[in-house]
Amino acid sequence: MAAFLRPGERQPGAFGVSFDADRGNAGTAVLHNPNARLALSDQRRRLPVFEHRREILYLVEHHAVTVIVGETGSGKTTQIPQYLLEAGWCASGRMVACTQPRRVAAMTVAARVAEETGGVLGREIGYAIRFEDVSTPDVTKIRFCTDGVLLREMLDDPLLTRYSVVMVDEAHERSMATDTLLGLLKKVLRRRPDLRLVISSATLEADKVAAFFDTATLRGKAAAAAGGLRRTPALLSVAGRCHDVQVHYLEQPAPDYVRAAVTAAADLHATGLPGDILMFLTGQDECEAAVRMLEEEARRGRRERASGLRLMPAALYAGLPAAAQLAALEPPPRGYRKVVAATNIAETSVTIPGVCYVIDCCYAKVKVYDPLSGMEALLAAPISRASAAQRAGRAGRTRPGHCLRLCTEAAFAELPAASVPEMQRAELAGTVLQLKALGVDNIMAFDWLAPPPAEAMVRALELLHALGALGDDARLTRPLGLRISELPLDPRLGAALLAAGRLGCAGDMATVAAMLCVQSVWFAGGGERRALEAAKEKFAVAEGDLVTYLNVWKAWEASGRSGRWAHRHLVNHRTMLRAADIRRQLLQHLWRLGIKPEEVEGSDDAPVRRALAAGLFHNAAQLAETTYESRDAAFAGTHVYRLLRSTGPGLPPRLRIGAASVLARTRPQWLVFYQVQLGAGGFHDMTDVAAIEPGWLPELAPHMFHYVRDAARG
DNA sequence: GAGCACTGC
């Protein structure tokens, strides 16, 4: 284990510096906005972006695309849309759109801008996120929205004619939605020379984005259509307003980064210097382990020293109930130092005030997709340097801070500069279907910001074809393919919902689909595993998790959607409310399509399982006849399932029912599953499982009939 | 006996 700064040490520890320089700031660690008493208009002028106001307006006027590199605190998100409004870009009924990757961001930024303009949110300044359109037609001038909402809007208005400028914020995060939107916007620009794009991004990605939009070499019609407009994107840098963060490395690699992070936090704590600590780990189990170890440290610390700060550890991850998440964000009571052990959620989604120290294990769990087998897996992998910089920045929001990376400087230099865009490591069916619905027929030739692997595109086309969404010519089928593309669901669930309409159980299927869209309905955190098992048992049925969800929903409905009922049954009430929102939205779509939301009477859930099989037949599996033989006793006797479809060359994935499934003990002969995770021993753990009858498959999925017929005979 | 990065329509 590397040596860290010890209590009372004067000389530099493994960090390479001492923290004494910060002692003078001991009294100023309070959150304080020095401009709080200034009028809002004066505050606006003090933002770094204000100095570039005229330049930005000039560039937007003369360039089709302007790429802004704005660091945190520059004010770009709130100010640039206002500058555009003031300069007349919202005349003649058009709007400025500003997209955000996350719902909360769209809402909070809109609220802030409405306040600055002295207006009521939803009038001149509005926002639109799923379930919530707080804007007024013909009145709203600036509309903040999630990038997903703007993509959906393009289905009705492919040229985005309501907008004069689209600002795509946080483009460097390179989410699927952002990448898709940028690719489509490039096409739109060719047809709409009057449209302007403003893209905000961090340095590294800004160059890539600018190069992508550089059409200066275009000849002929496209160039002529551009008129006097410059086709080379303008690139502008705006300074941020955040504090310096000093970065430190280990002298020796740490074999166990959870232990190393806890030791580092304890050593930092022992210096007595003020400021909260944020540590980045990869998952729930690591965060909870770190909290337990820190609590142990705290107990020892209390015995050793009666004076000084006390440790207050907290875990923070997305699966945590809302109340526990909020508790981790609150400032600690006087005399306490908060140490938050967080996953990637703290990198972009959540900001923890008061953090002065970041301890970064330099790993994160990332989704990887194997287009050959069509299996997704979650693996802990080293992060990129860009990601590490973002994490380090979390220490400098209120005052100068420090970041300790739990690797050597040499190892850090070996990390990739940027992360692989999600588009290149995810399953593509939904995105491909959306593009098809927008008239992009040749997916392989689409101008991707980052082209996905060809194999992944082929898999997506195959799946969509098997679902009946694409015809033999790979074009969108009507009405089926168009309908699936319009549903705000994974195409497989969309297909299942429409099949349910034919089978007379669309209402039930909408429930199951909504429950599959939300995170686990079971109450997480606290670690009372046995109690949770008992709670699940009450709803569990031999037909699997998907029917169990239906039972939970019906019981929750019968209780009058009671929060107390949910609490008593260890069901997450907030998750249920969100599922209710999604279900309501799905029912609206069904109503528009003229499909009755019928629910099956009594306990006959076969129609729902048939509908599920109609969407999930791609993930149909059969219990293998022999149990798995392994030299490793832990895996011997595991009940292995095999996919019914072929997975190409290489060993077929060994599937088993995940521990979270209610079928973990029952093991039906035939099943379909919604998700799969790479687990211990190289097994793929199936979650969200439904038992099926093999005879259903040929009639529900005639495209794959030959696999099924062969398997059913066996 | 077993276990879950993060978003979004």
XYZ file of C-alpha atoms (C1' of nucleotides) in Angstrom:
723
model
C 0.000 0.000 0.000
C 1.281 3.420 -0.879
C 2.174 5.818 1.877
C -0.269 8.656 2.390
C -0.087 11.856 4.314
C -0.187 11.056 8.007
C -1.561 13.203 10.797
C 0.960 15.845 11.780
C 3.230 15.168 8.857
C 4.835 18.301 7.587
C 6.571 16.874 4.591
C 4.719 15.887 1.435
C 3.147 12.442 1.494
C 2.333 10.319 -1.524
C 0.298 13.182 -2.891
C 3.538 15.069 -3.531
C 2.243 18.145 -1.743
C 1.000 19.095 1.658
C -2.387 20.663 2.090
C -1.180 23.446 4.412
C -1.737 26.043 1.739
C -5.451 25.607 2.277
C -5.446 26.293 5.988
C -5.912 30.000 5.449
C -9.223 29.284 3.779
C -10.580 27.409 6.736
C -13.282 29.979 7.424
C -14.398 30.504 3.848
C -15.632 27.062 2.899
C -19.201 28.343 3.018
C -21.136 28.457 -0.253
C -21.206 32.102 -1.134
C -22.270 33.937 -4.244
C -20.424 37.283 -4.116
C -22.837 38.668 -6.700
C -25.995 37.680 -4.869
C -26.964 41.273 -4.117
C -26.447 42.528 -7.650
C -29.396 42.993 -9.937
C -29.873 40.046 -12.282
C -28.896 42.150 -15.294
C -25.584 43.053 -13.636
C -24.957 39.427 -12.769
C -25.472 38.486 -16.403
C -22.819 40.988 -17.453
C -20.306 39.487 -15.075
C -20.391 36.050 -16.671
C -17.339 35.219 -18.814
C -19.533 34.592 -21.863
C -20.739 38.206 -21.818
C -17.434 39.470 -23.220
C -18.084 37.353 -26.317
C -21.675 38.450 -26.858
C -21.097 40.481 -30.030
C -18.682 37.910 -31.415
C -21.094 35.044 -30.857
C -23.919 36.919 -32.578
C -21.651 37.788 -35.499
C -20.512 34.180 -35.889
C -24.051 32.767 -35.699
C -25.168 35.236 -38.347
C -22.414 34.322 -40.799
C -21.839 30.631 -40.123
C -24.257 27.755 -40.448
C -22.564 26.094 -37.478
C -20.850 27.669 -34.488
C -19.009 25.434 -32.048
C -18.531 26.942 -28.602
C -15.969 25.542 -26.209
C -17.283 26.739 -22.892
C -15.951 25.544 -19.592
C -18.198 25.125 -16.567
C -19.292 28.414 -15.128
C -18.969 30.323 -18.396
C -22.704 30.972 -18.512
C -23.096 29.713 -22.080
C -26.232 27.641 -21.501
C -28.289 30.378 -19.911
C -26.878 33.347 -21.832
C -26.438 32.363 -25.483
C -30.155 31.604 -26.055
C -30.970 34.995 -24.522
C -28.452 36.779 -26.773
C -30.078 35.111 -29.769
C -33.519 36.197 -28.597
C -32.331 39.779 -28.053
C -30.726 39.838 -31.508
C -34.011 38.999 -33.191
C -33.650 35.285 -33.915
C -37.130 34.671 -32.545
C -38.895 37.070 -34.883
C -41.751 35.896 -37.093
C -42.869 33.192 -34.718
C -39.742 31.064 -34.739
C -38.006 29.699 -31.680
C -34.546 29.031 -30.367
C -34.181 25.448 -29.140
C -31.566 24.501 -26.572
C -31.149 20.776 -26.001
C -29.845 19.113 -22.843
C -28.939 15.461 -22.283
C -30.881 15.339 -19.009
C -34.389 16.250 -17.882
C -33.427 18.119 -14.726
C -30.976 20.278 -16.646
C -33.642 21.318 -19.157
C -36.026 22.236 -16.342
C -33.605 24.092 -14.084
C -31.931 26.050 -16.868
C -35.311 27.126 -18.232
C -36.393 28.253 -14.768
C -33.213 30.257 -14.342
C -33.578 31.988 -17.723
C -37.243 32.762 -17.073
C -36.162 34.418 -13.844
C -33.461 36.429 -15.599
C -35.876 37.677 -18.237
C -38.443 38.523 -15.572
C -41.048 36.287 -17.153
C -43.240 33.391 -16.150
C -41.873 29.945 -16.970
C -43.885 28.441 -19.806
C -44.566 31.721 -21.575
C -41.644 33.327 -23.437
C -39.196 30.884 -21.877
C -40.325 27.287 -21.738
C -39.156 23.709 -21.615
C -40.232 20.334 -22.867
C -39.299 16.990 -21.399
C -41.112 13.677 -21.551
C -44.566 13.993 -19.902
C -44.138 17.737 -19.479
C -44.418 20.437 -22.111
C -44.203 23.741 -20.298
C -44.316 26.005 -23.329
C -47.001 27.955 -25.181
C -47.419 27.839 -28.964
C -46.831 31.223 -30.641
C -45.668 32.712 -27.352
C -42.601 30.700 -26.344
C -39.388 32.042 -27.844
C -36.731 29.926 -26.163
C -37.504 26.270 -25.621
C -35.176 24.122 -23.531
C -35.695 20.427 -24.096
C -33.988 17.067 -23.817
C -32.336 15.944 -27.031
C -34.688 12.949 -27.066
C -37.713 15.263 -27.195
C -36.304 17.167 -30.175
C -35.618 13.873 -31.947
C -39.246 12.831 -31.411
C -40.367 16.218 -32.714
C -38.537 15.513 -35.947
C -40.953 12.644 -36.668
C -43.696 15.253 -37.127
C -41.544 18.097 -38.434
C -38.360 16.649 -39.979
C -36.927 20.051 -40.933
C -37.633 21.553 -37.496
C -39.363 24.478 -39.177
C -40.487 25.971 -35.854
C -36.884 26.801 -34.991
C -34.440 29.393 -36.299
C -31.532 28.237 -34.150
C -30.851 24.904 -32.467
C -28.279 24.935 -29.696
C -27.024 21.470 -28.800
C -25.522 21.668 -25.330
C -23.079 19.203 -23.735
C -22.322 17.612 -27.096
C -19.027 16.250 -25.747
C -20.939 13.657 -23.724
C -21.631 11.978 -27.056
C -24.827 10.223 -26.005
C -26.779 8.241 -28.610
C -29.423 10.956 -28.771
C -26.889 13.772 -29.229
C -24.977 11.919 -31.935
C -28.200 11.016 -33.759
C -29.432 14.590 -33.525
C -26.180 16.037 -34.862
C -26.138 13.616 -37.798
C -29.719 14.535 -38.678
C -29.117 18.267 -38.225
C -26.321 18.089 -40.765
C -28.873 16.791 -43.271
C -31.422 19.424 -42.268
C -28.902 22.225 -42.856
C -28.668 21.262 -46.519
C -32.381 21.861 -46.935
C -32.596 24.862 -44.646
C -29.909 27.484 -45.265
C -31.722 29.787 -42.826
C -31.191 27.411 -39.885
C -28.309 27.984 -37.507
C -26.628 25.499 -35.225
C -24.777 26.301 -32.033
C -22.977 23.354 -30.501
C -21.356 23.544 -27.115
C -18.684 21.031 -26.284
C -15.448 20.454 -24.416
C -12.205 21.067 -26.329
C -11.357 17.569 -27.447
C -14.745 16.762 -28.974
C -15.208 20.296 -30.341
C -12.593 19.717 -33.021
C -14.269 16.475 -34.088
C -17.692 18.098 -34.208
C -16.382 21.088 -36.159
C -14.691 18.800 -38.687
C -17.910 16.816 -39.049
C -19.879 19.920 -39.984
C -17.226 21.328 -42.301
C -18.878 21.308 -45.723
C -16.661 24.008 -47.218
C -15.519 21.546 -49.864
C -19.076 20.975 -51.094
C -19.528 21.830 -54.731
C -22.510 22.460 -56.938
C -26.064 22.780 -55.681
C -25.377 22.429 -51.989
C -22.752 25.149 -52.081
C -24.991 27.415 -54.134
C -27.889 26.916 -51.752
C -25.704 28.161 -48.961
C -25.628 31.665 -50.430
C -23.178 33.913 -48.651
C -23.119 31.679 -45.577
C -19.777 30.244 -44.496
C -19.845 26.477 -44.547
C -16.848 26.072 -42.278
C -17.965 26.013 -38.641
C -16.816 28.847 -36.434
C -14.950 27.760 -33.322
C -14.987 29.927 -30.218
C -13.555 29.388 -26.753
C -15.093 30.896 -23.665
C -13.222 30.778 -20.379
C -14.929 29.141 -17.441
C -15.177 30.241 -13.900
C -13.992 27.436 -11.732
C -11.114 27.066 -9.342
C -7.800 25.337 -9.830
C -7.645 21.686 -8.952
C -4.254 20.249 -8.172
C -3.896 16.662 -9.368
C -1.881 14.015 -7.512
C -0.946 10.461 -8.383
C 0.160 7.388 -6.505
C 3.842 6.533 -6.474
C 3.007 2.825 -6.580
C -0.074 1.245 -8.108
C -2.690 0.290 -5.524
C -3.812 -3.347 -5.729
C -7.215 -2.689 -4.141
C -8.619 0.683 -5.084
C -11.551 0.602 -2.670
C -9.157 0.091 0.238
C -6.780 2.687 -1.222
C -9.599 5.213 -1.584
C -10.688 4.694 2.014
C -7.113 5.002 3.287
C -6.616 8.183 1.270
C -9.858 9.642 2.617
C -8.897 8.742 6.186
C -5.476 10.328 5.743
C -6.973 13.462 4.279
C -9.428 13.569 7.138
C -6.650 13.274 9.667
C -5.067 16.493 8.394
C -8.042 18.357 9.879
C -8.311 20.581 6.807
C -11.863 21.570 5.881
C -13.805 20.456 2.842
C -15.824 17.425 1.842
C -14.456 14.426 -0.024
C -15.934 12.776 -3.096
C -14.665 9.385 -4.170
C -15.478 7.830 -7.514
C -15.977 4.048 -7.513
C -17.613 1.794 -10.078
C -20.724 0.277 -8.517
C -23.196 -0.092 -5.693
C -21.303 -2.840 -3.895
C -18.041 -0.881 -3.932
C -19.751 2.268 -2.659
C -21.407 0.385 0.191
C -18.177 -1.413 1.060
C -16.360 1.930 1.165
C -19.037 3.383 3.450
C -18.709 0.433 5.840
C -14.933 0.839 5.948
C -15.247 4.573 6.509
C -17.734 4.010 9.335
C -15.146 1.758 10.934
C -12.577 4.526 10.525
C -15.008 6.982 12.077
C -15.522 4.775 15.128
C -11.800 4.430 15.623
C -11.305 8.135 15.010
C -13.824 9.010 17.676
C -11.993 6.939 20.226
C -8.671 8.461 19.283
C -9.586 12.119 19.049
C -12.423 13.879 20.788
C -11.822 17.149 18.978
C -11.786 18.109 15.325
C -14.028 17.011 12.490
C -15.961 13.786 12.507
C -16.344 11.581 9.450
C -19.758 11.293 7.866
C -19.708 8.711 5.065
C -22.520 8.385 2.500
C -23.052 6.278 -0.601
C -24.485 7.749 -3.792
C -25.673 5.717 -6.762
C -28.681 5.838 -9.067
C -30.386 2.776 -7.586
C -30.544 4.439 -4.181
C -33.981 5.649 -3.033
C -34.494 9.365 -3.555
C -34.356 10.260 0.125
C -30.976 8.583 0.583
C -29.662 10.355 -2.519
C -30.759 13.727 -1.184
C -29.164 12.975 2.184
C -25.839 12.393 0.433
C -26.111 15.821 -1.198
C -26.946 17.816 1.908
C -24.206 19.769 3.636
C -22.951 17.919 6.712
C -23.846 19.194 10.171
C -21.348 21.495 11.827
C -18.263 19.610 12.954
C -18.656 16.827 10.399
C -16.821 16.069 7.181
C -18.823 14.330 4.515
C -17.239 11.607 2.438
C -19.405 10.581 -0.497
C -18.629 7.264 -2.185
C -20.295 7.677 -5.563
C -20.601 6.003 -8.934
C -20.490 7.857 -12.241
C -23.729 9.560 -11.221
C -21.573 12.274 -9.606
C -19.576 12.853 -12.790
C -22.323 14.620 -14.733
C -25.798 14.040 -13.324
C -25.460 15.235 -9.769
C -23.362 18.035 -8.294
C -22.373 17.775 -4.663
C -21.732 21.195 -3.163
C -18.817 21.705 -0.812
C -16.512 19.099 -2.316
C -12.851 20.115 -2.180
C -11.209 16.740 -2.606
C -11.823 14.133 -5.258
C -10.433 10.616 -4.982
C -10.729 8.859 -8.330
C -10.214 5.118 -8.852
C -10.075 5.900 -12.605
C -12.483 3.068 -13.442
C -16.139 3.033 -14.423
C -18.626 0.399 -15.440
C -19.427 0.712 -19.121
C -21.909 -1.048 -21.308
C -20.292 -3.068 -24.042
C -22.148 -4.731 -26.859
C -21.031 -7.803 -28.734
C -22.704 -7.516 -32.130
C -21.826 -11.116 -32.947
C -23.856 -12.684 -30.166
C -26.113 -9.668 -29.662
C -25.286 -9.745 -25.975
C -24.678 -6.677 -23.861
C -22.466 -6.701 -20.800
C -21.474 -4.303 -18.076
C -17.739 -4.232 -17.467
C -15.490 -2.156 -15.242
C -12.998 -0.447 -17.531
C -10.433 2.335 -17.153
C -11.939 5.737 -17.865
C -10.610 8.252 -20.412
C -8.469 11.251 -19.561
C -11.368 13.523 -20.539
C -13.606 11.720 -18.070
C -10.928 11.959 -15.360
C -10.655 15.700 -15.977
C -14.418 16.033 -15.536
C -14.244 14.114 -12.257
C -11.326 16.230 -11.017
C -13.307 19.385 -11.824
C -15.846 18.328 -9.189
C -13.283 19.399 -6.544
C -13.040 22.991 -7.768
C -16.584 24.253 -7.781
C -16.471 26.372 -4.633
C -12.762 26.927 -4.083
C -9.393 25.529 -5.159
C -9.273 21.793 -4.643
C -7.257 18.625 -4.977
C -7.751 15.427 -6.890
C -5.994 12.156 -6.135
C -5.981 9.599 -8.897
C -5.443 6.072 -7.613
C -2.915 5.166 -10.283
C 0.582 6.238 -11.199
C 1.152 9.224 -13.441
C 2.681 6.925 -16.052
C -0.372 4.665 -16.033
C -2.647 7.665 -16.348
C -0.801 8.873 -19.438
C -1.624 5.544 -21.083
C -5.382 6.071 -20.773
C -7.290 6.936 -23.956
C -7.837 10.666 -24.470
C -11.595 10.348 -24.958
C -14.231 7.721 -24.239
C -15.739 5.626 -27.028
C -19.048 7.276 -28.033
C -22.084 5.318 -26.886
C -23.135 4.907 -30.523
C -20.173 2.592 -31.063
C -20.731 0.326 -28.103
C -24.484 -0.121 -27.818
C -27.369 -1.984 -29.345
C -28.759 0.063 -32.233
C -32.261 -1.173 -33.051
C -34.083 1.830 -31.602
C -31.831 4.374 -33.263
C -31.930 2.614 -36.636
C -35.726 2.429 -36.516
C -35.916 6.143 -35.716
C -33.665 6.965 -38.668
C -35.755 4.766 -40.966
C -38.887 6.571 -39.823
C -37.198 9.864 -40.737
C -36.531 8.610 -44.234
C -32.887 7.595 -43.839
C -33.105 4.455 -45.930
C -29.458 3.608 -46.337
C -28.328 3.235 -42.746
C -24.834 2.086 -43.675
C -24.285 5.258 -45.705
C -25.716 7.626 -43.099
C -23.337 10.412 -42.195
C -22.613 9.242 -38.666
C -20.630 11.437 -36.331
C -19.042 8.165 -35.241
C -20.054 5.222 -37.420
C -21.118 2.195 -35.355
C -19.522 -1.149 -36.250
C -21.076 -2.477 -39.478
C -21.864 -5.729 -37.681
C -23.943 -3.850 -35.092
C -25.920 -2.111 -37.852
C -26.596 -5.456 -39.539
C -27.800 -6.958 -36.238
C -30.156 -4.021 -35.730
C -31.561 -4.388 -39.250
C -32.019 -8.131 -38.728
C -33.865 -7.654 -35.462
C -36.129 -4.968 -36.929
C -36.834 -7.189 -39.900
C -37.684 -10.111 -37.635
C -40.040 -7.851 -35.649
C -41.784 -6.949 -38.886
C -40.805 -3.292 -38.597
C -38.751 -3.491 -41.777
C -39.719 -5.279 -44.959
C -37.561 -7.495 -47.140
C -36.321 -4.335 -48.878
C -35.190 -3.074 -45.426
C -37.672 -0.201 -45.671
C -40.038 0.767 -42.891
C -43.264 -1.259 -43.084
C -46.592 0.504 -42.863
C -48.428 0.568 -40.669
C -46.494 -1.803 -38.344
C -42.966 -0.381 -38.588
C -44.179 3.194 -38.490
C -46.299 2.455 -35.433
C -43.451 0.787 -33.551
C -41.180 3.736 -34.347
C -43.740 6.154 -32.916
C -43.986 4.378 -29.582
C -41.572 5.705 -26.959
C -40.295 2.191 -26.261
C -37.560 -0.244 -27.147
C -38.664 -1.674 -30.532
C -39.032 -5.142 -29.003
C -41.457 -3.822 -26.380
C -43.193 -1.724 -29.029
C -43.759 -4.852 -31.095
C -44.998 -6.708 -27.997
C -47.468 -3.906 -27.230
C -48.913 -3.936 -30.746
C -49.107 -7.733 -30.654
C -50.975 -7.428 -27.364
C -53.522 -5.260 -29.165
C -54.200 -8.184 -31.489
C -54.325 -10.627 -28.565
C -56.729 -8.502 -26.539
C -54.423 -7.607 -23.647
C -52.885 -4.260 -24.624
C -53.738 -2.734 -21.254
C -51.789 -5.405 -19.390
C -48.912 -5.266 -21.842
C -48.702 -1.481 -21.439
C -48.283 -2.118 -17.718
C -45.508 -4.663 -18.210
C -43.747 -2.443 -20.769
C -43.904 0.545 -18.410
C -42.511 -1.546 -15.554
C -39.640 -2.674 -17.783
C -38.827 0.954 -18.660
C -38.210 1.961 -15.064
C -35.459 0.898 -12.731
C -36.144 -1.941 -10.340
C -39.465 -1.552 -8.586
C -38.056 -3.207 -5.486
C -36.757 -0.950 -2.778
C -32.957 -0.909 -2.943
C -30.345 -0.021 -0.377
C -30.001 -0.891 3.253
C -29.014 -4.440 2.412
C -31.976 -6.247 3.990
C -31.809 -8.964 1.411
C -33.929 -11.518 3.188
C -36.792 -9.085 3.772
C -36.744 -8.155 0.109
C -36.876 -11.814 -0.896
C -39.889 -12.297 1.344
C -41.601 -9.244 -0.139
C -41.004 -10.510 -3.657
C -42.385 -13.927 -2.767
C -45.795 -12.383 -2.184
C -46.103 -11.406 -5.824
C -43.933 -14.043 -7.450
C -45.513 -16.437 -9.900
C -44.162 -19.410 -11.813
C -44.772 -17.511 -15.036
C -41.838 -15.223 -14.244
C -40.789 -11.684 -13.435
C -42.824 -10.022 -16.130
C -46.099 -11.450 -14.827
C -44.923 -10.728 -11.287
C -44.612 -7.039 -12.260
C -48.177 -7.172 -13.443
C -49.233 -8.490 -10.032
C -47.309 -5.753 -8.222
C -48.946 -3.138 -10.416
C -52.450 -4.494 -9.854
C -51.955 -4.686 -6.106
C -50.579 -1.136 -6.027
C -53.535 0.083 -8.084
C -55.940 -1.743 -5.759
C -54.362 0.040 -2.798
C -55.257 3.360 -4.427
C -51.633 3.889 -5.479
C -50.807 4.185 -1.822
C -47.331 5.170 -0.751
C -47.851 3.396 2.551
C -48.776 0.207 0.728
C -45.619 0.485 -1.351
C -43.485 1.049 1.713
C -44.983 -1.943 3.491
C -44.246 -4.225 0.544
C -40.727 -2.876 -0.103
C -41.890 -1.486 -3.428
C -40.377 1.816 -4.548
C -43.317 4.188 -4.706
C -41.551 6.816 -6.807
C -40.614 4.184 -9.392
C -44.245 3.075 -9.492
C -45.397 6.648 -10.067
C -42.996 6.952 -12.960
C -44.215 3.650 -14.396
C -47.743 5.060 -14.097
C -46.683 8.108 -16.155
C -45.182 5.904 -18.847
C -48.223 3.645 -18.858
C -50.526 6.633 -19.273
C -48.439 7.852 -22.225
C -48.544 4.401 -23.829
C -52.332 4.272 -23.420
C -52.563 7.621 -25.230
C -50.645 6.144 -28.133
C -52.887 3.067 -28.158
C -55.972 5.248 -28.131
C -54.669 7.231 -31.088
C -54.063 3.970 -32.954
C -57.559 2.775 -32.164
C -56.326 -0.092 -29.972
C -58.408 -0.871 -26.899
C -56.338 -1.139 -23.687
C -57.950 -4.405 -22.705
C -56.969 -6.264 -19.573
C -57.250 -10.001 -19.217
C -59.812 -11.193 -16.702
C -58.818 -13.291 -13.733
C -55.523 -15.066 -13.588
C -55.107 -16.093 -17.212
C -51.870 -14.389 -18.114
C -51.116 -16.546 -21.168
C -52.157 -13.800 -23.632
C -49.707 -11.354 -22.003
C -46.908 -13.900 -22.202
C -47.763 -14.581 -25.838
C -47.540 -10.858 -26.551
C -44.211 -10.717 -24.751
C -42.943 -13.616 -26.804
C -44.000 -11.743 -29.949
C -41.541 -8.973 -29.046
C -38.853 -10.902 -27.227
C -38.600 -14.066 -29.363
C -35.098 -12.932 -30.261
C -34.305 -13.660 -26.614
C -36.066 -17.018 -26.447
C -34.062 -19.656 -24.598
C -34.364 -23.308 -23.695
C -33.059 -25.091 -20.634
C -30.110 -27.212 -21.759
C -30.572 -30.894 -21.058
C -27.421 -31.339 -19.060
C -26.331 -29.146 -16.234
C -23.073 -27.381 -16.538
C -19.955 -29.317 -15.611
C -17.157 -27.289 -14.187
C -13.982 -27.860 -12.267
C -14.946 -24.779 -10.277
C -17.341 -26.095 -7.630
C -19.113 -22.733 -7.496
C -20.466 -23.215 -11.001
C -20.927 -26.980 -11.203
C -24.560 -27.936 -11.533
C -25.629 -24.501 -12.764
C -28.709 -24.753 -14.957
C -27.627 -23.476 -18.319
C -29.949 -22.087 -20.965
C -29.226 -21.754 -24.672
C -30.644 -19.174 -27.053
C -32.922 -20.632 -29.691
C -31.608 -18.341 -32.394
C -28.188 -18.806 -33.893
C -25.496 -16.454 -32.707
C -23.004 -16.893 -35.488
C -19.479 -18.191 -35.125
C -17.920 -18.692 -31.725
C -19.297 -20.329 -28.617
C -22.968 -19.582 -27.966
C -23.484 -17.621 -24.747
C -24.113 -19.699 -21.631
C -27.230 -18.225 -20.073
C -28.549 -18.702 -16.582
C -31.426 -17.181 -14.683
C -30.161 -14.182 -12.725
C -30.325 -14.192 -8.954
C -32.778 -11.299 -8.985
C -35.346 -13.248 -10.956
C -38.305 -14.840 -9.234
C -37.643 -17.875 -11.424
C -34.145 -18.429 -10.071
C -35.384 -21.640 -8.417
C -38.209 -22.681 -10.709
C -36.340 -22.942 -14.028
C -38.984 -23.335 -16.727
C -38.085 -25.328 -19.818
C -38.769 -22.435 -22.218
C -38.573 -18.724 -21.596
C -38.016 -15.282 -23.050
C -36.033 -12.590 -21.271
C -35.711 -8.843 -21.628
C -32.196 -8.185 -20.366
C -28.978 -10.039 -19.771
C -25.837 -9.183 -17.815
C -22.434 -10.774 -17.965
C -22.005 -12.280 -14.532
C -19.506 -14.414 -12.629
C -18.013 -17.450 -14.315
C -18.652 -16.089 -17.803
C -22.386 -16.767 -17.525
C -24.899 -14.351 -18.935
C -27.440 -13.699 -16.212
C -30.947 -13.239 -17.558
C -33.137 -10.738 -15.716
C -36.808 -10.007 -16.378
C -37.816 -13.473 -17.481
C -41.152 -14.920 -18.642
C -41.991 -18.599 -19.103
C -43.455 -19.424 -22.512
C -44.790 -22.362 -24.523
C -42.484 -23.240 -27.422
C -45.454 -23.748 -29.718
C -46.187 -20.004 -29.599
C -42.997 -19.024 -31.339
C -43.588 -20.214 -34.903
C -46.907 -18.398 -35.121
C -45.683 -15.206 -33.416
C -42.304 -14.968 -35.135
C -42.627 -16.584 -38.539
C -39.407 -14.883 -39.670
C -37.461 -17.075 -37.267
C -39.671 -20.090 -37.644
C -36.977 -22.473 -38.797
C -34.906 -22.114 -35.632
C -37.911 -22.627 -33.488
C -39.285 -25.619 -35.377
C -35.971 -27.433 -35.080
C -35.663 -26.649 -31.403
C -39.249 -27.574 -30.614
C -38.800 -30.981 -32.115
C -35.864 -31.763 -29.788
C -26.245 -20.106 -3.935
C -26.913 -16.211 -6.412
C -26.592 -9.349 -7.610
C -27.848 -4.610 -10.177
C -22.661 2.139 -14.636
C -25.619 6.278 -16.357
C -29.118 8.616 -19.297
C -33.550 9.285 -22.595
C -38.523 9.129 -25.781
